[in-house]
Amino acid sequence: MAREYDAVFDLIEREGLDSNVSVKLTALGLKLSYRLCLGNIEEVVKHAAESGNFVRIDMEDSTTTTETLRIYRDLRELGYGNVGIVLQARLRRTLRDVRELAALRPNVRLCKGIYLEPPLIAYQGYQEVRDNFVCLHETLLGYGCYVGIATHDEWLIEQALERVRGMKPAEYEFQMLLGVRELRGTKLVREGHRLRVYVPFGEHWYAYSVRRLQENPKMAGYIASDTISRLFGGSPNGR
Ligand SMILES: Cc1cc2nc3c(=O)[nH]c(=O)nc-3n(C[C@H](O)[C@H](O)[C@H](O)COP(=O)(O)OP(=O)(O)OC[C@H]3O[C@@H](n4cnc5c(N)ncnc54)[C@H](O)[C@@H]3O)c2cc1C
């Protein structure tokens, strides 16, 4: 997997693409051995640095949060600045994580969190997760962090727009998944904001898609409604 990511960085450089790569630490051995995973991710981050590129460490389910953040810290301590993290508004611990990471001024992708987690560790209410998202965004901006605002939720997009008002477009970015709310993304770009699109790649796309659906069955509804709106040219949910 590490070699595969290296090959992707080479391709990005050769094709002159404005693109970085998001990696999942469990794919690099996190559940096998911390040392193995650190070695693998260091190779990828080092390789990316050679072409001036950036690695985003995706956040997976809550069994991996502590070790994922530990790997991020270790990489920063090793001197790598071209690495960023993902934080999930769904988790109750995240505000504490933000405070503990503040001294590093992390580059953060902020999202709701796709994994459905138990009430003891995660907010369950739709608005509760949103409110935490806004609170985390404000806190991160207060610490001077670069934030990738990863959401398709109109209410959150509006809240984020209010909070980035007055900032230069290069100081933040919006992020969306490929094929989701494309018209809204285009509107953001027309208004002068930057938008990064998350593009899953690889040969095992079917297994990946099935896993995503198992993690969060709500996705099936989204995909069905997106497909219907594409087929019939409509625009449900203001896409
Ligand atoms: C760039 C990017 C990277 C991400 N990385 C991570 C990560 O590392 N770890 C993690 O746990 N989660 C990640 N996520 C997922 C994220 O946590 C949410 O689960 C997901 O974005 C849905 O939440 P939402 O904020 O869009 O709001 P929601 O309330 O779920 O969605 C708002 C509206 O957006 C539309 N929509 C949302 N998702 C989809 C979809 N998949 N297909 C079609 N329509 C959709 C629907 O119209 C929906 O009503 C990422 C999301 C993005 C955009």
mmCIF file of C-alpha atoms and ligand atoms in Angstrom:
data_model
loop_
_atom_site.group_PDB
_atom_site.id
_atom_site.type_symbol
_atom_site.label_atom_id
_atom_site.label_comp_id
_atom_site.label_asym_id
_atom_site.label_seq_id
_atom_site.Cartn_x
_atom_site.Cartn_y
_atom_site.Cartn_z
ATOM 1 C CA MET A 1 0.000 0.000 0.000
ATOM 2 C CA ALA A 2 2.814 2.411 0.887
ATOM 3 C CA ARG A 3 4.395 1.758 -2.507
ATOM 4 C CA GLU A 4 1.031 2.270 -4.196
ATOM 5 C CA TYR A 5 0.684 5.689 -2.531
ATOM 6 C CA ASP A 6 4.236 6.539 -3.614
ATOM 7 C CA ALA A 7 3.262 5.657 -7.196
ATOM 8 C CA VAL A 8 0.226 7.942 -6.961
ATOM 9 C CA PHE A 9 2.415 10.841 -5.801
ATOM 10 C CA ASP A 10 4.760 10.201 -8.750
ATOM 11 C CA LEU A 11 1.797 10.285 -11.124
ATOM 12 C CA ILE A 12 0.456 13.494 -9.604
ATOM 13 C CA GLU A 13 3.854 15.118 -10.115
ATOM 14 C CA ARG A 14 4.261 13.822 -13.662
ATOM 15 C CA GLU A 15 0.785 14.998 -14.680
ATOM 16 C CA GLY A 16 1.186 18.334 -12.882
ATOM 17 C CA LEU A 17 -2.033 17.858 -10.892
ATOM 18 C CA ASP A 18 -3.084 20.112 -8.014
ATOM 19 C CA SER A 19 -3.819 17.139 -5.766
ATOM 20 C CA ASN A 20 -2.689 15.536 -2.549
ATOM 21 C CA VAL A 21 -3.458 12.074 -1.183
ATOM 22 C CA SER A 22 -5.517 10.906 1.798
ATOM 23 C CA VAL A 23 -4.341 7.712 3.428
ATOM 24 C CA LYS A 24 -5.942 5.281 5.842
ATOM 25 C CA LEU A 25 -3.558 4.090 8.544
ATOM 26 C CA THR A 26 -5.228 0.684 8.902
ATOM 27 C CA ALA A 27 -4.215 0.101 5.273
ATOM 28 C CA LEU A 28 -0.637 0.795 6.343
ATOM 29 C CA GLY A 29 -0.688 -1.691 9.209
ATOM 30 C CA LEU A 30 -2.021 0.283 12.191
ATOM 31 C CA LYS A 31 -3.854 -2.743 13.589
ATOM 32 C CA LEU A 32 -0.846 -4.993 13.056
ATOM 33 C CA SER A 33 1.947 -2.978 14.625
ATOM 34 C CA TYR A 34 2.361 0.679 15.566
ATOM 35 C CA ARG A 35 6.042 0.689 14.531
ATOM 36 C CA LEU A 36 5.287 -0.943 11.177
ATOM 37 C CA CYS A 37 2.587 1.625 10.468
ATOM 38 C CA LEU A 38 4.773 4.558 11.519
ATOM 39 C CA GLY A 39 7.533 3.295 9.220
ATOM 40 C CA ASN A 40 5.116 2.940 6.310
ATOM 41 C CA ILE A 41 3.461 6.323 6.727
ATOM 42 C CA GLU A 42 6.847 7.987 7.198
ATOM 43 C CA GLU A 43 7.953 6.560 3.860
ATOM 44 C CA VAL A 44 4.841 7.967 2.175
ATOM 45 C CA VAL A 45 5.145 11.400 3.831
ATOM 46 C CA LYS A 46 8.856 11.596 3.011
ATOM 47 C CA HIS A 47 8.211 10.628 -0.597
ATOM 48 C CA ALA A 48 5.446 13.239 -0.876
ATOM 49 C CA ALA A 49 7.742 15.897 0.602
ATOM 50 C CA GLU A 50 10.283 15.249 -2.143
ATOM 51 C CA SER A 51 7.788 16.521 -4.704
ATOM 52 C CA GLY A 52 6.504 19.272 -2.401
ATOM 53 C CA ASN A 53 3.250 17.411 -1.794
ATOM 54 C CA PHE A 54 1.028 16.816 1.216
ATOM 55 C CA VAL A 55 -0.457 13.747 2.931
ATOM 56 C CA ARG A 56 -3.786 13.809 4.732
ATOM 57 C CA ILE A 57 -4.326 11.063 7.298
ATOM 58 C CA ASP A 58 -7.996 10.038 7.150
ATOM 59 C CA MET A 59 -9.709 9.355 10.463
ATOM 60 C CA GLU A 60 -11.274 5.917 10.828
ATOM 61 C CA ASP A 61 -13.495 4.465 13.559
ATOM 62 C CA SER A 62 -13.015 5.307 17.238
ATOM 63 C CA THR A 63 -10.846 2.255 17.941
ATOM 64 C CA THR A 64 -8.117 3.980 15.921
ATOM 65 C CA THR A 65 -8.428 7.645 17.027
ATOM 66 C CA THR A 66 -5.796 7.708 19.774
ATOM 67 C CA GLU A 67 -3.153 5.873 17.750
ATOM 68 C CA THR A 68 -3.895 7.881 14.607
ATOM 69 C CA LEU A 69 -3.316 11.121 16.521
ATOM 70 C CA ARG A 70 -0.183 9.621 18.074
ATOM 71 C CA ILE A 71 1.201 8.809 14.621
ATOM 72 C CA TYR A 72 0.416 12.367 13.501
ATOM 73 C CA ARG A 73 2.323 13.782 16.496
ATOM 74 C CA ASP A 74 5.256 11.445 15.902
ATOM 75 C CA LEU A 75 5.489 12.559 12.272
ATOM 76 C CA ARG A 76 5.469 16.209 13.315
ATOM 77 C CA GLU A 77 8.147 15.491 15.930
ATOM 78 C CA LEU A 78 10.211 13.827 13.218
ATOM 79 C CA GLY A 79 10.047 17.185 11.420
ATOM 80 C CA TYR A 80 7.448 16.533 8.721
ATOM 81 C CA GLY A 81 5.278 19.576 8.103
ATOM 82 C CA ASN A 82 3.534 18.212 4.978
ATOM 83 C CA VAL A 83 1.038 16.117 6.861
ATOM 84 C CA GLY A 84 -2.503 16.822 8.047
ATOM 85 C CA ILE A 85 -5.122 15.148 10.163
ATOM 86 C CA VAL A 86 -8.903 14.628 10.157
ATOM 87 C CA LEU A 87 -11.083 15.380 13.172
ATOM 88 C CA GLN A 88 -14.670 14.212 13.629
ATOM 89 C CA ALA A 89 -17.371 16.440 15.136
ATOM 90 C CA ARG A 90 -19.374 13.344 16.098
ATOM 91 C CA LEU A 91 -16.870 12.380 18.795
ATOM 92 C CA ARG A 92 -17.141 13.939 22.245
ATOM 93 C CA ARG A 93 -13.352 13.835 22.684
ATOM 94 C CA THR A 94 -12.566 16.011 19.669
ATOM 95 C CA LEU A 95 -12.585 19.428 21.383
ATOM 96 C CA ARG A 96 -10.058 18.066 23.883
ATOM 97 C CA ASP A 97 -7.980 16.687 20.992
ATOM 98 C CA VAL A 98 -8.025 20.109 19.320
ATOM 99 C CA ARG A 99 -6.767 21.768 22.502
ATOM 100 C CA GLU A 100 -4.026 19.172 22.921
ATOM 101 C CA LEU A 101 -2.914 19.545 19.299
ATOM 102 C CA ALA A 102 -3.112 23.351 19.262
ATOM 103 C CA ALA A 103 0.609 23.955 19.835
ATOM 104 C CA LEU A 104 1.333 22.091 16.587
ATOM 105 C CA ARG A 105 -1.117 24.302 14.645
ATOM 106 C CA PRO A 106 -2.338 21.248 12.752
ATOM 107 C CA ASN A 107 -3.731 21.350 9.229
ATOM 108 C CA VAL A 108 -7.159 19.801 9.859
ATOM 109 C CA ARG A 109 -9.934 18.380 7.750
ATOM 110 C CA LEU A 110 -13.031 18.843 9.858
ATOM 111 C CA CYS A 111 -15.951 16.481 9.159
ATOM 112 C CA LYS A 112 -18.949 15.050 11.006
ATOM 113 C CA GLY A 113 -17.481 11.526 11.053
ATOM 114 C CA ILE A 114 -18.923 8.708 9.013
ATOM 115 C CA TYR A 115 -18.702 5.929 11.619
ATOM 116 C CA LEU A 116 -21.726 5.420 13.831
ATOM 117 C CA GLU A 117 -20.328 5.354 17.366
ATOM 118 C CA PRO A 118 -21.997 4.611 20.766
ATOM 119 C CA PRO A 119 -23.577 7.408 22.859
ATOM 120 C CA LEU A 120 -20.888 7.206 25.541
ATOM 121 C CA ILE A 121 -18.291 8.571 23.162
ATOM 122 C CA ALA A 122 -20.293 10.231 20.407
ATOM 123 C CA TYR A 123 -23.053 12.794 19.978
ATOM 124 C CA GLN A 124 -26.165 11.153 18.567
ATOM 125 C CA GLY A 125 -28.387 14.125 17.701
ATOM 126 C CA TYR A 126 -28.134 15.608 14.202
ATOM 127 C CA GLN A 127 -28.048 19.180 15.517
ATOM 128 C CA GLU A 128 -25.674 18.237 18.354
ATOM 129 C CA VAL A 129 -23.100 17.033 15.822
ATOM 130 C CA ARG A 130 -23.582 20.197 13.779
ATOM 131 C CA ASP A 131 -23.181 22.437 16.840
ATOM 132 C CA ASN A 132 -19.967 20.646 17.772
ATOM 133 C CA PHE A 133 -18.735 21.069 14.180
ATOM 134 C CA VAL A 134 -19.251 24.838 14.416
ATOM 135 C CA CYS A 135 -17.602 24.988 17.845
ATOM 136 C CA LEU A 136 -14.598 23.001 16.598
ATOM 137 C CA HIS A 137 -14.297 25.163 13.489
ATOM 138 C CA GLU A 138 -14.256 28.329 15.609
ATOM 139 C CA THR A 139 -11.733 26.836 18.039
ATOM 140 C CA LEU A 140 -9.409 25.707 15.232
ATOM 141 C CA LEU A 141 -9.575 29.134 13.586
ATOM 142 C CA GLY A 142 -8.831 30.685 16.974
ATOM 143 C CA TYR A 143 -5.623 28.646 17.130
ATOM 144 C CA GLY A 144 -4.686 29.823 13.614
ATOM 145 C CA CYS A 145 -5.161 26.410 12.010
ATOM 146 C CA TYR A 146 -5.764 25.773 8.313
ATOM 147 C CA VAL A 147 -9.153 24.043 8.107
ATOM 148 C CA GLY A 148 -10.552 21.917 5.292
ATOM 149 C CA ILE A 149 -14.302 22.191 5.815
ATOM 150 C CA ALA A 150 -15.572 18.787 4.681
ATOM 151 C CA THR A 151 -19.360 18.798 4.515
ATOM 152 C CA HIS A 152 -22.283 18.820 2.097
ATOM 153 C CA ASP A 153 -24.674 20.026 4.803
ATOM 154 C CA GLU A 154 -26.082 23.377 3.658
ATOM 155 C CA TRP A 155 -26.537 24.678 7.200
ATOM 156 C CA LEU A 156 -22.904 23.925 8.035
ATOM 157 C CA ILE A 157 -21.653 25.412 4.769
ATOM 158 C CA GLU A 158 -23.484 28.652 5.631
ATOM 159 C CA GLN A 159 -22.091 28.632 9.192
ATOM 160 C CA ALA A 160 -18.570 28.064 7.844
ATOM 161 C CA LEU A 161 -18.950 30.869 5.286
ATOM 162 C CA GLU A 162 -19.788 33.274 8.106
ATOM 163 C CA ARG A 163 -16.704 32.170 10.032
ATOM 164 C CA VAL A 164 -14.247 32.484 7.135
ATOM 165 C CA ARG A 165 -15.545 35.906 6.092
ATOM 166 C CA GLY A 166 -12.590 38.289 5.819
ATOM 167 C CA MET A 167 -10.057 35.467 5.464
ATOM 168 C CA LYS A 168 -8.034 35.078 2.268
ATOM 169 C CA PRO A 169 -9.204 32.150 0.055
ATOM 170 C CA ALA A 170 -5.783 30.481 0.483
ATOM 171 C CA GLU A 171 -6.287 30.295 4.251
ATOM 172 C CA TYR A 172 -8.994 27.581 4.185
ATOM 173 C CA GLU A 173 -10.769 25.236 1.795
ATOM 174 C CA PHE A 174 -14.069 23.456 1.410
ATOM 175 C CA GLN A 175 -14.025 19.734 0.684
ATOM 176 C CA MET A 176 -16.674 17.479 -0.859
ATOM 177 C CA LEU A 177 -16.918 13.898 -2.061
ATOM 178 C CA LEU A 178 -16.783 13.274 -5.812
ATOM 179 C CA GLY A 179 -20.259 13.408 -7.321
ATOM 180 C CA VAL A 180 -22.018 14.891 -4.280
ATOM 181 C CA ARG A 181 -23.665 18.346 -4.466
ATOM 182 C CA GLU A 182 -21.577 19.319 -7.464
ATOM 183 C CA LEU A 183 -23.679 22.407 -8.234
ATOM 184 C CA ARG A 184 -23.159 23.675 -4.691
ATOM 185 C CA GLY A 185 -19.433 23.074 -5.036
ATOM 186 C CA THR A 186 -19.338 24.997 -8.308
ATOM 187 C CA LYS A 187 -21.164 27.885 -6.646
ATOM 188 C CA LEU A 188 -18.590 28.013 -3.850
ATOM 189 C CA VAL A 189 -15.777 28.140 -6.416
ATOM 190 C CA ARG A 190 -17.543 30.875 -8.419
ATOM 191 C CA GLU A 191 -17.815 32.901 -5.221
ATOM 192 C CA GLY A 192 -14.029 32.690 -4.820
ATOM 193 C CA HIS A 193 -13.677 29.841 -2.303
ATOM 194 C CA ARG A 194 -11.430 26.866 -2.858
ATOM 195 C CA LEU A 195 -12.946 23.402 -3.085
ATOM 196 C CA ARG A 196 -11.061 20.126 -2.887
ATOM 197 C CA VAL A 197 -12.821 17.033 -4.228
ATOM 198 C CA TYR A 198 -12.217 13.659 -2.569
ATOM 199 C CA VAL A 199 -11.771 10.975 -5.223
ATOM 200 C CA PRO A 200 -11.658 7.325 -4.131
ATOM 201 C CA PHE A 201 -9.310 5.341 -6.342
ATOM 202 C CA GLY A 202 -8.030 1.793 -6.678
ATOM 203 C CA GLU A 203 -9.020 -1.575 -8.023
ATOM 204 C CA HIS A 204 -11.197 -2.751 -5.144
ATOM 205 C CA TRP A 205 -13.768 0.003 -5.530
ATOM 206 C CA TYR A 206 -16.725 -2.367 -5.104
ATOM 207 C CA ALA A 207 -15.552 -3.746 -1.737
ATOM 208 C CA TYR A 208 -14.758 -0.168 -0.650
ATOM 209 C CA SER A 209 -18.247 1.046 -1.568
ATOM 210 C CA VAL A 210 -19.941 -1.853 0.218
ATOM 211 C CA ARG A 211 -17.885 -1.160 3.358
ATOM 212 C CA ARG A 212 -18.882 2.529 3.298
ATOM 213 C CA LEU A 213 -22.548 1.511 3.064
ATOM 214 C CA GLN A 214 -22.202 -0.910 5.968
ATOM 215 C CA GLU A 215 -20.570 1.775 8.094
ATOM 216 C CA ASN A 216 -23.368 4.246 7.467
ATOM 217 C CA PRO A 217 -26.516 2.892 5.769
ATOM 218 C CA LYS A 218 -27.858 6.477 5.352
ATOM 219 C CA MET A 219 -25.457 6.645 2.389
ATOM 220 C CA ALA A 220 -27.671 4.282 0.396
ATOM 221 C CA GLY A 221 -30.476 6.871 0.534
ATOM 222 C CA TYR A 222 -28.129 9.677 -0.538
ATOM 223 C CA ILE A 223 -26.808 7.675 -3.462
ATOM 224 C CA ALA A 224 -30.304 6.682 -4.600
ATOM 225 C CA SER A 225 -31.511 10.284 -4.466
ATOM 226 C CA ASP A 226 -28.377 11.521 -6.267
ATOM 227 C CA THR A 227 -28.823 8.916 -8.992
ATOM 228 C CA ILE A 228 -32.487 9.799 -9.493
ATOM 229 C CA SER A 229 -31.717 13.515 -9.645
ATOM 230 C CA ARG A 230 -29.028 12.820 -12.257
ATOM 231 C CA LEU A 231 -31.296 10.611 -14.360
ATOM 232 C CA PHE A 232 -34.153 13.083 -14.332
ATOM 233 C CA GLY A 233 -32.116 16.269 -14.179
ATOM 234 C CA GLY A 234 -33.886 17.490 -11.033
ATOM 235 C CA SER A 235 -32.268 19.114 -8.041
ATOM 236 C CA PRO A 236 -33.466 17.601 -4.763
ATOM 237 C CA ASN A 237 -32.009 19.169 -1.626
ATOM 238 C CA GLY A 238 -30.936 22.233 -3.581
ATOM 239 C CA ARG A 239 -27.992 20.503 -5.265
HETATM 240 C C1 LIG B 1 -13.761 15.351 1.583
HETATM 241 C C2 LIG B 1 -14.332 14.498 2.657
HETATM 242 C C3 LIG B 1 -13.497 13.669 3.399
HETATM 243 C C4 LIG B 1 -14.004 12.895 4.450
HETATM 244 N N1 LIG B 1 -13.145 12.182 5.226
HETATM 245 C C5 LIG B 1 -13.621 11.518 6.306
HETATM 246 C C6 LIG B 1 -12.757 10.861 7.217
HETATM 247 O O1 LIG B 1 -11.518 10.856 7.070
HETATM 248 N N2 LIG B 1 -13.315 10.211 8.271
HETATM 249 C C7 LIG B 1 -14.664 10.190 8.497
HETATM 250 O O2 LIG B 1 -15.103 9.599 9.478
HETATM 251 N N3 LIG B 1 -15.512 10.797 7.638
HETATM 252 C C8 LIG B 1 -15.029 11.451 6.554
HETATM 253 N N4 LIG B 1 -15.901 12.079 5.705
HETATM 254 C C9 LIG B 1 -17.363 11.835 5.824
HETATM 255 C C10 LIG B 1 -18.027 12.805 6.770
HETATM 256 O O3 LIG B 1 -17.597 12.574 8.077
HETATM 257 C C11 LIG B 1 -19.564 12.664 6.707
HETATM 258 O O4 LIG B 1 -19.938 11.367 7.067
HETATM 259 C C12 LIG B 1 -20.152 12.946 5.330
HETATM 260 O O5 LIG B 1 -19.522 14.049 4.737
HETATM 261 C C13 LIG B 1 -21.644 13.238 5.444
HETATM 262 O O6 LIG B 1 -21.847 14.324 6.309
HETATM 263 P P1 LIG B 1 -22.270 15.801 5.824
HETATM 264 O O7 LIG B 1 -21.517 16.781 6.649
HETATM 265 O O8 LIG B 1 -22.075 15.939 4.367
HETATM 266 O O9 LIG B 1 -23.768 15.924 6.285
HETATM 267 P P2 LIG B 1 -25.043 14.988 6.020
HETATM 268 O O10 LIG B 1 -26.119 15.522 6.869
HETATM 269 O O11 LIG B 1 -24.710 13.552 6.151
HETATM 270 O O12 LIG B 1 -25.338 15.281 4.504
HETATM 271 C C14 LIG B 1 -25.897 16.505 4.065
HETATM 272 C C15 LIG B 1 -26.458 16.285 2.680
HETATM 273 O O13 LIG B 1 -25.379 16.003 1.778
HETATM 274 C C16 LIG B 1 -25.725 14.987 0.855
HETATM 275 N N5 LIG B 1 -24.781 13.860 1.046
HETATM 276 C C17 LIG B 1 -23.951 13.664 2.095
HETATM 277 N N6 LIG B 1 -23.171 12.582 1.909
HETATM 278 C C18 LIG B 1 -23.506 12.065 0.698
HETATM 279 C C19 LIG B 1 -23.058 10.956 -0.102
HETATM 280 N N7 LIG B 1 -22.079 10.154 0.298
HETATM 281 N N8 LIG B 1 -23.647 10.754 -1.315
HETATM 282 C C20 LIG B 1 -24.617 11.566 -1.757
HETATM 283 N N9 LIG B 1 -25.092 12.642 -1.064
HETATM 284 C C21 LIG B 1 -24.547 12.893 0.138
HETATM 285 C C22 LIG B 1 -27.146 14.631 1.126
HETATM 286 O O14 LIG B 1 -27.953 15.430 0.312
HETATM 287 C C23 LIG B 1 -27.356 15.045 2.565
HETATM 288 O O15 LIG B 1 -28.690 15.331 2.866
HETATM 289 C C24 LIG B 1 -15.409 12.900 4.697
HETATM 290 C C25 LIG B 1 -16.246 13.733 3.957
HETATM 291 C C26 LIG B 1 -15.735 14.528 2.962
HETATM 292 C C27 LIG B 1 -16.650 15.439 2.207
#
